[in-house]
């Protein structure tokens, strides 16, 4: 039977990381697949729980979590509503959280457990940096990954951002204006070397599968090509006709995975089994 258990940890600035582990109780000692969500994303977005069940049914312990500054609160787990916390997020805080979850996995399952990592969009950028620096990760998979963290805002916004202390991004679904504090920009500038995704991509020396749709308006296909060019040992798979979320949406009311996302999961499963 497929079971999902929740866990919580202390994340960046003492904010809570809420996560869940989906597994088949018939196979207790299975390898781990850790998923990192993207910007404005969260662990229960769209079809993420169906993806978790797919991998659990195919022999993996699937772990996903909300980054501590995702803006998703415990009392409203299906949306970004804590805009104050969302605004105060930085990439360094997210990397702190990813490390905290890896530490938790190591404590809970032991050093010998195989840990593989999937990152989507901005989470893909985090996963690349983590995989370049952390020996605990065996295989890396990125879905629609960004190739630079500053692609999330426009260069011409930066001067105004520094003078007012805030910019706003629109939640495409709710049309809500979501604030981002200038600390995000300051953190990126201060840690430019550490947070350089392309530099990290060159240093990834584990098997790496790059998945990208060719109909992605959020992160154009060229980003995937740039990442693949930075690391000749990586493998790039183009998903024809796929958008940024491979046909998923939020809320996702269907019982089965969107066809393109199912295709992605199949490709990942093959890659993990090699």
Coordinates of N, CA, C and O in Angstrom, one line a residue, residues 1-4 21-25 27 29-36 47-64 114 116-119 139 141-143 209 211 246 257 260-273:
X1 N 0.9 -1.2 0.0 CA 0.0 0.0 0.0 C 0.9 1.2 0.0 O 1.9 1.3 0.7
X2 N 0.5 2.2 -0.8 CA 1.2 3.5 -0.8 C 0.8 4.4 0.4 O -0.4 4.6 0.6
X3 N 1.8 4.8 1.1 CA 1.5 5.6 2.3 C 2.3 6.9 2.2 O 3.3 7.0 1.6
X4 N 1.7 8.0 2.8 CA 2.3 9.3 2.8 C 2.4 9.8 4.3 O 1.4 9.9 4.9
X21 N 6.7 12.2 2.9 CA 7.4 11.0 2.3 C 6.4 10.0 1.8 O 5.6 9.6 2.6
X22 N 6.4 9.7 0.5 CA 5.5 8.8 -0.1 C 6.2 7.5 -0.4 O 7.3 7.6 -1.1
X23 N 5.7 6.4 0.1 CA 6.4 5.1 -0.2 C 5.4 4.0 -0.1 O 4.3 4.1 0.4
X24 N 5.9 2.8 -0.7 CA 5.1 1.6 -0.6 C 5.6 0.8 0.6 O 6.7 0.5 0.8
X25 N 4.6 0.6 1.5 CA 5.0 -0.1 2.8 C 5.5 -1.5 2.6 O 6.1 -2.1 3.6
X27 N 7.9 -2.1 0.5 CA 9.4 -2.0 0.2 C 10.0 -0.9 1.1 O 10.1 0.3 0.8
X29 N 13.0 -0.4 2.4 CA 14.4 0.1 2.2 C 14.7 0.5 0.7 O 15.6 0.0 0.1
X30 N 13.9 1.4 0.2 CA 14.0 1.8 -1.2 C 14.9 3.1 -1.3 O 15.0 3.8 -0.3
X31 N 15.5 3.3 -2.5 CA 16.3 4.5 -2.7 C 15.3 5.8 -2.6 O 14.1 5.7 -2.8
X32 N 16.0 6.9 -2.3 CA 15.2 8.1 -2.1 C 15.3 9.0 -3.3 O 16.3 9.1 -4.0
X33 N 14.1 9.6 -3.6 CA 14.0 10.7 -4.7 C 13.5 11.9 -4.0 O 12.4 12.0 -3.5
X34 N 14.4 12.9 -3.9 CA 14.0 14.2 -3.2 C 13.7 15.3 -4.2 O 14.5 15.5 -5.2
X35 N 12.5 15.8 -4.1 CA 12.0 16.8 -5.0 C 12.1 18.3 -4.4 O 11.6 18.5 -3.3
X36 N 12.6 19.2 -5.2 CA 12.6 20.6 -4.8 C 11.7 21.4 -5.7 O 12.0 21.5 -7.0
X47 N 0.0 18.4 -9.7 CA 0.0 16.9 -9.8 C 1.2 16.4 -8.9 O 1.5 15.2 -9.1
X48 N 1.8 17.2 -8.1 CA 3.0 16.7 -7.3 C 2.7 15.4 -6.5 O 3.6 14.6 -6.4
X49 N 1.5 15.3 -6.0 CA 1.2 14.1 -5.2 C 1.0 12.8 -6.1 O 1.4 11.7 -5.7
X50 N 0.5 13.1 -7.3 CA 0.4 11.9 -8.2 C 1.8 11.5 -8.7 O 2.1 10.3 -8.8
X51 N 2.7 12.5 -8.9 CA 4.1 12.1 -9.2 C 4.7 11.3 -8.1 O 5.4 10.3 -8.3
X52 N 4.5 11.7 -6.8 CA 5.0 11.0 -5.7 C 4.5 9.6 -5.7 O 5.3 8.7 -5.4
X53 N 3.3 9.4 -5.9 CA 2.7 8.0 -5.9 C 3.3 7.2 -7.1 O 3.5 6.0 -6.9
X54 N 3.5 7.8 -8.2 CA 4.1 7.1 -9.3 C 5.4 6.5 -9.0 O 5.7 5.3 -9.2
X55 N 6.3 7.4 -8.4 CA 7.6 6.9 -8.0 C 7.6 5.9 -6.8 O 8.4 5.0 -6.8
X56 N 6.7 6.1 -5.9 CA 6.5 5.2 -4.8 C 6.1 3.8 -5.3 O 6.6 2.8 -4.8
X57 N 5.2 3.8 -6.3 CA 4.8 2.5 -6.9 C 5.9 1.8 -7.7 O 5.8 0.6 -7.9
X58 N 6.9 2.6 -8.1 CA 8.0 2.1 -8.9 C 9.3 1.9 -8.1 O 10.4 2.0 -8.7
X59 N 9.1 1.8 -6.8 CA 10.3 1.4 -6.0 C 11.1 2.5 -5.4 O 12.3 2.3 -5.0
X60 N 10.6 3.7 -5.2 CA 11.3 4.8 -4.6 C 10.5 5.4 -3.4 O 9.3 5.3 -3.4
X61 N 11.3 6.0 -2.5 CA 10.8 6.7 -1.4 C 10.8 8.2 -1.9 O 11.9 8.8 -2.0
X62 N 9.7 8.8 -2.1 CA 9.6 10.1 -2.7 C 9.4 11.2 -1.7 O 8.4 11.1 -0.9
X63 N 10.4 12.1 -1.5 CA 10.3 13.1 -0.5 C 10.2 14.5 -1.1 O 10.9 14.8 -2.0
X64 N 9.2 15.2 -0.7 CA 9.0 16.6 -1.1 C 8.7 17.5 0.1 O 8.2 17.0 1.1
X114 N 20.7 5.5 -0.8 CA 20.8 6.2 -2.1 C 19.9 7.4 -2.1 O 18.7 7.3 -1.9
X116 N 18.7 10.5 -4.6 CA 18.6 11.2 -5.9 C 17.8 12.5 -5.8 O 16.9 12.5 -4.9
X117 N 18.1 13.4 -6.7 CA 17.4 14.7 -6.5 C 16.8 15.2 -7.8 O 17.4 15.1 -8.9
X118 N 15.5 15.7 -7.7 CA 14.8 16.3 -8.8 C 14.6 17.8 -8.4 O 14.1 18.1 -7.3
X119 N 14.9 18.7 -9.3 CA 14.6 20.1 -9.0 C 13.8 20.7 -10.2 O 14.2 20.5 -11.4
X139 N 22.3 10.9 -8.1 CA 21.9 11.3 -9.4 C 21.1 12.6 -9.4 O 20.4 12.8 -8.4
X141 N 18.4 15.2 -11.5 CA 17.4 15.4 -12.5 C 16.9 16.8 -12.4 O 16.5 17.2 -11.3
X142 N 16.9 17.5 -13.5 CA 16.3 18.9 -13.5 C 15.2 19.0 -14.5 O 15.3 18.5 -15.6
X143 N 14.1 19.6 -14.1 CA 12.9 19.8 -14.9 C 12.8 21.3 -15.2 O 12.6 22.0 -14.2
X209 N 20.3 14.2 -15.7 CA 19.3 14.2 -16.7 C 18.6 15.6 -16.7 O 18.0 16.0 -15.7
X211 N 15.7 17.7 -18.3 CA 14.4 17.6 -19.0 C 13.8 18.9 -19.2 O 13.8 19.8 -18.4
X246 N 4.5 20.7 -17.8 CA 4.3 19.5 -18.5 C 2.8 19.1 -18.4 O 2.4 18.0 -18.2
X257 N -1.9 11.2 -14.1 CA -0.9 12.3 -14.5 C -1.3 12.8 -15.8 O -1.7 12.1 -16.7
X260 N 2.0 14.3 -20.7 CA 3.4 14.8 -20.9 C 4.2 14.6 -19.6 O 5.4 14.3 -19.6
X261 N 3.5 14.9 -18.5 CA 4.2 14.7 -17.2 C 4.5 13.2 -16.9 O 5.5 12.8 -16.4
X262 N 3.5 12.4 -17.4 CA 3.7 10.9 -17.2 C 4.9 10.5 -18.1 O 5.8 9.7 -17.6
X263 N 5.1 11.1 -19.2 CA 6.2 10.8 -20.1 C 7.5 11.1 -19.4 O 8.5 10.4 -19.4
X264 N 7.5 12.3 -18.8 CA 8.7 12.8 -18.0 C 9.0 11.8 -16.9 O 10.2 11.4 -16.8
X265 N 8.0 11.4 -16.2 CA 8.3 10.4 -15.1 C 8.8 9.1 -15.6 O 9.7 8.5 -15.0
X266 N 8.4 8.7 -16.7 CA 8.9 7.4 -17.3 C 10.4 7.6 -17.7 O 11.2 6.7 -17.5
X267 N 10.7 8.7 -18.3 CA 12.1 9.0 -18.7 C 13.0 9.0 -17.4 O 14.1 8.5 -17.4
X268 N 12.5 9.6 -16.4 CA 13.3 9.7 -15.1 C 13.5 8.3 -14.5 O 14.6 8.0 -14.1
X269 N 12.4 7.5 -14.5 CA 12.5 6.2 -14.0 C 13.5 5.3 -14.7 O 14.3 4.6 -14.1
X270 N 13.6 5.4 -16.1 CA 14.6 4.7 -16.9 C 16.0 5.2 -16.5 O 16.9 4.4 -16.3
X271 N 16.1 6.5 -16.4 CA 17.4 7.1 -16.0 C 17.9 6.6 -14.7 O 19.1 6.3 -14.5
X272 N 17.0 6.6 -13.7 CA 17.4 6.2 -12.3 C 17.7 4.7 -12.3 O 18.6 4.3 -11.5
X273 N 17.1 3.9 -13.2 CA 17.4 2.5 -13.2 C 18.7 2.1 -13.9 O 19.1 0.9 -13.9

